[in-house]
CSV table of C-alpha atoms and ligand atoms in Angstrom, one decimal:
chain,number,residue,atom,x,y,z
C,1,MET,CA,30.3,13.1,19.5
C,2,HIS,CA,28.2,15.1,17.2
C,3,ILE,CA,24.5,15.0,16.7
C,4,ILE,CA,23.2,15.6,13.2
C,5,ASP,CA,19.6,16.6,12.9
C,6,VAL,CA,18.7,14.4,9.9
C,7,ASN,CA,14.9,14.8,10.1
C,8,SER,CA,14.4,12.7,6.9
C,9,GLN,CA,11.5,10.6,5.7
C,10,ILE,CA,12.8,7.0,5.4
C,11,LEU,CA,10.7,6.4,2.3
C,12,LYS,CA,11.6,9.7,0.6
C,13,GLU,CA,13.3,8.0,-2.3
C,14,ASN,CA,10.2,6.0,-2.9
C,15,SER,CA,8.0,9.2,-2.7
C,16,ARG,CA,10.3,10.9,-5.2
C,17,LEU,CA,10.1,8.0,-7.7
C,18,ALA,CA,6.3,7.8,-7.2
C,19,GLU,CA,6.1,11.5,-8.2
C,20,GLU,CA,8.2,10.8,-11.3
C,21,ASN,CA,5.9,7.9,-12.2
C,22,LYS,CA,2.9,10.2,-11.7
C,23,LYS,CA,4.4,12.7,-14.1
C,24,LEU,CA,5.0,10.0,-16.7
C,25,PHE,CA,1.4,8.7,-16.3
C,26,ALA,CA,0.1,12.2,-16.7
C,27,LYS,CA,2.2,12.6,-19.9
C,28,TYR,CA,0.4,9.6,-21.4
C,29,ASP,CA,-2.9,10.7,-20.0
C,30,LEU,CA,-3.2,7.4,-18.2
C,31,HIS,CA,-5.5,6.5,-15.3
C,32,VAL,CA,-3.6,4.2,-12.9
C,33,THR,CA,-5.1,1.9,-10.4
C,34,ASN,CA,-3.2,-0.1,-7.7
C,35,PHE,CA,-5.0,-3.3,-6.7
C,36,MET,CA,-4.0,-4.7,-3.3
C,37,SER,CA,-5.1,-7.7,-1.3
C,38,ALA,CA,-4.0,-10.7,0.8
C,39,PRO,CA,-2.9,-13.6,-1.4
C,40,GLY,CA,-5.7,-15.2,-3.3
C,41,ALA,CA,-8.4,-12.7,-2.5
C,42,GLY,CA,-9.2,-12.5,-6.2
C,43,LYS,CA,-7.2,-9.5,-7.6
C,44,THR,CA,-6.4,-11.2,-10.9
C,45,THR,CA,-10.0,-12.5,-11.3
C,46,VAL,CA,-11.3,-9.0,-10.6
C,47,LEU,CA,-9.0,-7.6,-13.3
C,48,GLU,CA,-10.2,-10.3,-15.7
C,49,GLU,CA,-13.9,-9.5,-15.0
C,50,THR,CA,-13.3,-5.8,-15.2
C,51,ILE,CA,-11.3,-6.1,-18.5
C,52,LYS,CA,-14.0,-8.3,-20.1
C,53,ARG,CA,-16.6,-5.6,-19.5
C,54,ILE,CA,-14.7,-2.4,-20.4
C,55,SER,CA,-11.9,-3.4,-22.9
C,56,SER,CA,-14.1,-2.4,-25.9
C,57,LYS,CA,-14.2,1.2,-24.6
C,58,TYR,CA,-10.8,1.6,-23.0
C,59,LYS,CA,-7.3,0.5,-24.0
C,60,ILE,CA,-5.9,-1.3,-21.0
C,61,SER,CA,-2.4,-2.3,-19.9
C,62,VAL,CA,-1.6,-4.4,-16.8
C,63,ILE,CA,1.5,-4.7,-14.6
C,64,GLU,CA,1.5,-7.8,-12.5
C,65,GLY,CA,3.5,-8.1,-9.3
C,66,ASP,CA,4.2,-11.5,-7.8
C,67,LEU,CA,7.0,-13.1,-5.7
C,68,ARG,CA,7.4,-15.7,-8.5
C,69,THR,CA,6.0,-17.0,-11.8
C,70,SER,CA,4.3,-15.2,-14.6
C,71,ILE,CA,1.0,-17.1,-14.3
C,72,ASP,CA,-1.1,-14.0,-13.5
C,73,SER,CA,0.5,-12.1,-16.5
C,74,GLU,CA,-0.4,-15.0,-18.8
C,75,ARG,CA,-4.0,-15.0,-17.6
C,76,ILE,CA,-4.2,-11.3,-18.6
C,77,GLU,CA,-2.5,-11.8,-21.9
C,78,ALA,CA,-5.0,-14.5,-22.7
C,79,LEU,CA,-7.5,-11.7,-22.9
C,80,ASN,CA,-5.4,-9.9,-25.5
C,81,ILE,CA,-4.3,-7.3,-23.0
C,82,PRO,CA,-0.6,-6.3,-22.8
C,83,SER,CA,0.8,-7.3,-19.5
C,84,TYR,CA,4.2,-6.9,-17.8
C,85,GLN,CA,5.2,-9.3,-15.0
C,86,ILE,CA,7.4,-8.0,-12.2
C,87,THR,CA,8.8,-10.9,-10.1
C,88,THR,CA,9.9,-9.5,-6.8
C,89,GLY,CA,11.8,-12.5,-5.5
C,90,THR,CA,11.5,-12.1,-1.7
C,91,VAL,CA,10.1,-8.6,-1.6
C,92,CYS,CA,6.5,-8.6,-0.4
C,93,HIS,CA,5.3,-5.5,-2.1
C,94,LEU,CA,5.7,-3.4,-5.2
C,95,ASP,CA,7.6,-0.1,-4.8
C,96,ALA,CA,7.9,3.0,-7.0
C,97,ARG,CA,11.3,2.0,-8.4
C,98,MET,CA,10.0,-1.4,-9.6
C,99,ILE,CA,7.2,0.4,-11.5
C,100,HIS,CA,9.7,3.0,-12.8
C,101,ASN,CA,12.0,0.3,-14.1
C,102,ALA,CA,9.1,-1.6,-15.7
C,103,LEU,CA,8.2,1.5,-17.6
C,104,HIS,CA,11.6,1.4,-19.4
C,105,ASP,CA,10.5,-1.8,-21.1
C,106,PHE,CA,6.8,-1.7,-21.0
C,107,LYS,CA,5.4,0.9,-23.4
C,108,LEU,CA,2.2,2.7,-22.3
C,109,GLU,CA,1.7,5.0,-25.2
C,110,GLY,CA,-1.9,4.8,-26.4
C,111,SER,CA,-3.2,3.1,-23.3
C,112,ASP,CA,-6.1,4.8,-21.4
C,113,LEU,CA,-5.9,2.7,-18.2
C,114,LEU,CA,-3.1,0.9,-16.3
C,115,PHE,CA,-4.0,-1.7,-13.7
C,116,ILE,CA,-1.3,-2.6,-11.3
C,117,GLU,CA,-1.8,-5.9,-9.4
C,118,ASN,CA,0.3,-5.7,-6.3
C,119,VAL,CA,2.0,-8.6,-4.6
C,120,GLY,CA,-0.5,-10.6,-2.4
C,121,ASN,CA,0.0,-9.2,1.1
C,122,LEU,CA,-2.3,-7.6,3.6
C,123,VAL,CA,0.2,-5.3,5.2
C,124,CYS,CA,3.3,-4.2,3.3
C,125,PRO,CA,2.0,-2.8,0.0
C,126,ALA,CA,0.0,-0.1,1.8
C,127,ASP,CA,3.2,1.7,2.8
C,128,PHE,CA,4.5,2.3,-0.7
C,129,GLU,CA,3.1,4.9,-3.1
C,130,LEU,CA,3.5,4.0,-6.7
C,131,GLY,CA,2.2,7.2,-8.3
C,132,GLU,CA,-1.2,5.8,-8.9
C,133,ASP,CA,-4.5,7.7,-9.2
C,134,LEU,CA,-6.6,5.2,-7.3
C,135,LYS,CA,-5.9,2.6,-4.6
C,136,ALA,CA,-8.3,-0.3,-4.6
C,137,MET,CA,-8.5,-3.2,-2.2
C,138,VAL,CA,-9.9,-6.7,-2.9
C,139,PHE,CA,-11.0,-8.6,0.2
C,140,SER,CA,-12.3,-12.2,0.2
C,141,VAL,CA,-15.3,-12.2,2.6
C,142,VAL,CA,-14.6,-15.8,3.7
C,143,GLU,CA,-11.4,-14.6,5.5
C,144,GLY,CA,-13.6,-13.2,8.3
C,145,ALA,CA,-15.5,-10.1,9.3
C,146,GLU,CA,-12.9,-9.0,11.9
C,147,LYS,CA,-10.0,-8.6,9.5
C,148,PRO,CA,-10.5,-4.9,8.8
C,149,LYS,CA,-9.9,-4.3,12.6
C,150,LYS,CA,-6.9,-6.6,12.7
C,151,TYR,CA,-5.3,-5.1,9.6
C,152,PRO,CA,-6.6,-1.6,9.5
C,153,VAL,CA,-3.7,0.1,7.6
C,154,MET,CA,-4.5,-1.2,4.2
C,155,PHE,CA,-8.2,-0.8,4.6
C,156,HIS,CA,-7.7,2.8,5.6
C,157,SER,CA,-5.3,3.6,2.8
C,158,VAL,CA,-7.7,2.8,-0.1
C,159,GLU,CA,-10.6,4.6,-1.8
C,160,VAL,CA,-12.6,1.6,-2.7
C,161,VAL,CA,-13.0,-1.9,-1.2
C,162,LEU,CA,-14.3,-4.8,-3.2
C,163,LEU,CA,-15.7,-7.5,-0.9
C,164,ASN,CA,-15.2,-10.4,-3.2
C,165,LYS,CA,-16.5,-14.0,-3.2
C,166,ILE,CA,-19.9,-13.2,-1.7
C,167,ASP,CA,-21.2,-16.3,-3.5
C,168,LEU,CA,-19.4,-18.2,-0.7
C,169,ILE,CA,-21.2,-16.4,2.2
C,170,PRO,CA,-23.8,-19.1,2.7
C,171,TYR,CA,-21.0,-21.7,3.3
C,172,SER,CA,-18.8,-19.5,5.4
C,173,GLY,CA,-20.9,-18.2,8.3
C,174,VAL,CA,-19.4,-14.7,7.8
C,175,SER,CA,-21.9,-11.8,8.3
C,176,LEU,CA,-21.6,-9.4,5.4
C,177,GLU,CA,-23.3,-6.7,7.5
C,178,GLU,CA,-20.7,-7.0,10.2
C,179,LEU,CA,-17.9,-7.0,7.7
C,180,ILE,CA,-19.2,-3.9,6.0
C,181,SER,CA,-19.6,-2.1,9.3
C,182,ASN,CA,-16.0,-3.0,10.3
C,183,VAL,CA,-14.7,-1.7,7.0
C,184,LYS,CA,-16.6,1.6,7.6
C,185,GLU,CA,-15.3,1.8,11.1
C,186,VAL,CA,-11.7,1.7,9.8
C,187,ASN,CA,-12.4,3.7,6.7
C,188,PRO,CA,-15.7,5.7,6.8
C,189,SER,CA,-15.2,7.3,3.4
C,190,ALA,CA,-14.4,4.1,1.5
C,191,LYS,CA,-16.7,3.1,-1.3
C,192,ILE,CA,-17.7,-0.5,-0.7
C,193,PHE,CA,-18.9,-3.0,-3.3
C,194,PRO,CA,-19.9,-6.6,-2.3
C,195,ILE,CA,-19.1,-8.6,-5.5
C,196,SER,CA,-18.8,-12.1,-6.8
C,197,CYS,CA,-16.5,-12.8,-9.7
C,198,ARG,CA,-18.2,-16.3,-9.9
C,199,THR,CA,-21.8,-15.1,-10.3
C,200,GLY,CA,-21.1,-11.6,-11.5
C,201,GLU,CA,-23.2,-10.0,-8.7
C,202,GLY,CA,-22.1,-6.5,-7.9
C,203,ILE,CA,-19.5,-6.2,-10.7
C,204,ASP,CA,-21.6,-3.8,-12.8
C,205,GLU,CA,-22.0,-1.5,-9.8
C,206,TRP,CA,-18.2,-1.5,-9.2
C,207,ILE,CA,-17.6,-0.8,-12.9
C,208,ASP,CA,-20.1,2.1,-13.1
C,209,TRP,CA,-18.4,3.7,-10.1
C,210,PHE,CA,-14.9,3.1,-11.5
C,211,ILE,CA,-15.8,4.6,-14.9
C,212,GLY,CA,-17.2,7.7,-13.1
C,213,LYS,CA,-13.9,7.9,-11.3
C,214,ILE,CA,-11.9,7.8,-14.5
C,215,ASN,CA,-14.1,10.4,-16.1
C,216,SER,CA,-13.8,12.7,-13.1
C,217,LYS,CA,-10.0,12.7,-13.3
S,1,MET,CA,7.9,-8.4,6.2
S,2,HIS,CA,9.1,-5.4,4.3
S,3,GLU,CA,11.3,-4.3,7.2
S,4,VAL,CA,14.5,-5.4,5.4
S,5,GLY,CA,13.8,-2.9,2.6
S,6,ILE,CA,12.9,-0.2,5.1
S,7,ALA,CA,16.2,-1.0,7.0
S,8,GLN,CA,18.1,-0.7,3.7
S,9,SER,CA,16.5,2.7,3.0
S,10,ILE,CA,17.5,3.8,6.6
S,11,LEU,CA,21.1,2.7,6.2
S,12,THR,CA,21.4,4.5,2.8
S,13,ILE,CA,20.3,7.8,4.3
S,14,VAL,CA,22.4,7.3,7.5
S,15,GLU,CA,25.6,6.5,5.5
S,16,LYS,CA,25.0,9.5,3.2
S,17,GLU,CA,24.6,11.8,6.2
S,18,ALA,CA,27.6,10.5,8.0
S,19,ASP,CA,29.7,10.8,4.9
S,20,LYS,CA,28.6,14.4,4.4
S,21,SER,CA,29.8,15.3,7.9
S,22,GLY,CA,33.1,13.5,7.4
S,23,ALA,CA,32.3,11.0,10.2
S,24,SER,CA,33.6,7.5,10.1
S,25,ASN,CA,31.5,6.0,12.8
S,26,VAL,CA,27.8,6.3,13.6
S,27,LYS,CA,27.1,5.7,17.3
S,28,ARG,CA,23.4,6.2,17.5
S,29,VAL,CA,20.4,6.6,15.2
S,30,LYS,CA,17.1,7.8,16.3
S,31,LEU,CA,14.0,6.6,14.4
S,32,ILE,CA,10.4,7.5,14.7
S,33,VAL,CA,7.9,4.8,13.6
S,34,GLY,CA,4.2,5.3,13.6
S,35,GLU,CA,2.0,2.6,14.9
S,36,PHE,CA,-0.4,3.0,11.9
S,37,THR,CA,2.1,1.8,9.3
S,38,GLY,CA,2.9,-1.7,8.2
S,39,VAL,CA,6.2,-1.6,10.1
S,40,VAL,CA,6.7,-3.9,13.2
S,41,LYS,CA,9.3,-2.5,15.6
S,42,GLU,CA,10.8,-5.9,16.5
S,43,SER,CA,11.1,-6.9,12.8
S,44,LEU,CA,12.8,-3.6,12.0
S,45,GLU,CA,15.3,-4.1,14.9
S,46,PHE,CA,16.1,-7.5,13.6
S,47,ALA,CA,16.5,-6.3,10.0
S,48,LEU,CA,18.7,-3.3,11.0
S,49,ASP,CA,21.0,-5.7,12.9
S,50,ILE,CA,21.6,-7.6,9.6
S,51,VAL,CA,21.7,-4.7,7.3
S,52,LYS,CA,24.1,-2.5,9.3
S,53,LYS,CA,27.0,-5.0,9.0
S,54,ASN,CA,30.0,-3.6,7.0
S,55,THR,CA,28.6,0.0,7.1
S,56,SER,CA,29.7,3.0,9.0
S,57,ALA,CA,26.8,2.2,11.3
S,58,GLN,CA,27.8,-1.3,12.1
S,59,ASN,CA,28.3,-0.5,15.8
S,60,ALA,CA,25.4,2.0,16.0
S,61,GLU,CA,22.6,1.7,18.5
S,62,PHE,CA,19.2,2.2,16.8
S,63,ILE,CA,16.7,3.8,19.0
S,64,ILE,CA,13.1,3.3,17.8
S,65,GLU,CA,10.4,5.6,19.2
S,66,THR,CA,7.0,4.4,18.3
S,67,VAL,CA,4.2,6.9,17.9
S,68,LYS,CA,0.6,5.9,18.8
S,69,LEU,CA,-2.3,6.6,16.4
S,70,LYS,CA,-3.7,10.0,17.1
S,71,THR,CA,-6.9,11.1,15.4
S,72,TYR,CA,-8.8,14.3,15.4
S,73,CYS,CA,-12.3,15.5,14.8
S,74,GLN,CA,-12.5,18.9,13.2
S,75,GLU,CA,-16.2,19.3,14.0
S,76,CYS,CA,-15.7,18.8,17.8
S,77,ASP,CA,-12.1,20.0,18.0
S,78,LYS,CA,-11.3,16.8,19.9
S,79,THR,CA,-8.2,14.5,19.8
S,80,PHE,CA,-8.2,10.8,20.4
S,81,ILE,CA,-5.0,8.9,21.2
S,82,GLY,CA,-3.9,5.3,21.2
S,83,LYS,CA,-7.1,3.3,21.3
S,84,ASP,CA,-6.7,-0.3,20.6
S,85,ASP,CA,-9.1,-0.3,17.7
S,86,ALA,CA,-8.4,1.9,14.8
S,87,HIS,CA,-11.8,3.6,14.8
S,88,PHE,CA,-12.2,6.6,12.4
S,89,LEU,CA,-15.7,7.7,13.4
S,90,CYS,CA,-16.0,10.4,16.0
S,91,PRO,CA,-17.8,8.9,19.1
S,92,ASP,CA,-19.6,12.3,19.6
S,93,CYS,CA,-20.7,13.5,16.2
S,94,SER,CA,-20.0,10.5,14.0
S,95,GLY,CA,-17.8,12.7,11.8
S,96,ILE,CA,-14.8,11.2,10.0
S,97,LEU,CA,-11.6,11.4,12.1
S,98,GLY,CA,-8.3,12.5,10.4
S,99,ILE,CA,-4.9,11.1,11.3
S,100,VAL,CA,-2.7,13.5,13.2
S,101,GLU,CA,0.1,11.1,14.3
S,102,GLY,CA,0.9,7.4,13.7
S,103,LYS,CA,2.0,7.4,10.0
S,104,GLU,CA,5.6,8.5,10.7
S,105,LEU,CA,8.5,6.7,9.2
S,106,LYS,CA,11.4,9.1,10.0
S,107,ILE,CA,15.0,9.4,10.9
S,108,GLU,CA,15.2,12.1,13.6
S,109,PHE,CA,18.9,12.3,14.2
S,110,ILE,CA,22.2,10.5,14.0
S,111,ASP,CA,25.1,10.7,16.5
S,112,VAL,CA,28.5,10.4,14.8
S,113,GLU,CA,32.1,10.7,15.7
X,301,GTP,N1,-16.1,-18.7,-5.3
X,301,GTP,C1,-15.4,-17.7,-5.8
X,301,GTP,N2,-14.1,-17.8,-6.1
X,301,GTP,C2,-13.4,-16.8,-6.6
X,301,GTP,C3,-14.0,-15.5,-6.7
X,301,GTP,N3,-13.1,-14.7,-7.2
X,301,GTP,C4,-11.9,-15.4,-7.3
X,301,GTP,N4,-12.1,-16.6,-6.9
X,301,GTP,C5,-11.1,-17.7,-6.9
X,301,GTP,O1,-10.2,-17.4,-5.9
X,301,GTP,C6,-8.9,-18.0,-6.3
X,301,GTP,C7,-7.8,-16.9,-6.3
X,301,GTP,O2,-8.2,-15.9,-7.2
X,301,GTP,P1,-7.0,-14.9,-7.9
X,301,GTP,O3,-7.8,-14.0,-8.7
X,301,GTP,O4,-6.0,-15.7,-8.5
X,301,GTP,O5,-6.5,-14.2,-6.6
X,301,GTP,P2,-5.3,-13.2,-6.5
X,301,GTP,O6,-5.6,-12.2,-5.4
X,301,GTP,O7,-4.9,-12.6,-7.8
X,301,GTP,O8,-4.1,-14.1,-5.9
X,301,GTP,P3,-2.5,-13.8,-5.9
X,301,GTP,O9,-2.2,-13.0,-7.1
X,301,GTP,O10,-1.9,-15.1,-5.8
X,301,GTP,O11,-2.3,-13.0,-4.6
X,301,GTP,C8,-9.1,-18.5,-7.7
X,301,GTP,O12,-9.3,-19.9,-7.6
X,301,GTP,C9,-10.3,-17.8,-8.2
X,301,GTP,O13,-11.0,-18.6,-9.1
X,301,GTP,C10,-15.4,-15.4,-6.4
X,301,GTP,O14,-16.0,-14.3,-6.5
X,301,GTP,N5,-16.0,-16.5,-5.9
X,302,MG,MG1,-3.1,-12.6,-8.8
X,303,ZN,ZN1,-16.8,14.9,16.4
């Protein structure tokens, strides 16, 4: 019997690859955003609305993560934006290696911004660094005001929370005030934008903040 | 449900360490898992049982110690432990609490022969 003091981070390999990704992004002078949310909260729609408003000023590339299909990637390509689809099979999140491998095929030279859409999942993606500059979360307000308290880890891990689908609030009975106060409780320093991709409400505010963020890098 | 991937990462490190020390059999593995991660203890145990098959840790007992969320207010020099709600505002000064413990995902030691 012999005890070995391992004292090792379980995700150290992921952290190492995330650092490598970061170096590569820095080499291309790219600003990278990781968009996370539960399935269907509106990540792809937020990307579309954001792209439509800023693609004349910035050259954008997108990496899409999904369990299956390249539907989201096709939606992005329809806007004439280069997009690379990662299909993860059964894996419920993107990790640094998947991004690393994607970068072998997907050329980022000349891009200013990279948007990464993570796999729709409210828990797992938050544990995996990708080498990004900014973590953003999209949350569909109709899912309920208590969700930040039930799933605090992802809410806590991001710098900005987009509370999407506020056009549906009148039909949902959800209190936006209560939701915002719960997000603040779990992440007091988060920037919070109530938005609707349907009506366009709040999108300009999000974009102004985001552009400020890019410029301050 | 990313516990399978986490379990695979654990086994990779455990096998490498066992190999380095020339051991053929891993008897125990001690893991530290913070409560403020996306990892669920029961799911991880289940995943480890599957992933350890046909490795030098196939008979190993995995001991998982969970660590409660512990937050700290710099302003008041106060520590808060293990509340049910993840609340990151100081009840006394409304300052932002930092995480001291609860984000761990670590292998502490392995016991080999
Ligand atoms: N009413 C309303 N519907 C929206 C809004 N934003 C997105 N949707 C709809 O919500 C559905 C899901 O949107 P997606 O953008 O595909 O969501 P996603 O997060 O990318 O989904 P996954 O990639 O599958 O996880 C679509 O039918 C969108 O049209 C909004 O602001 N208001
Ligand atoms: Mg999508
Ligand atoms: Zn305080």
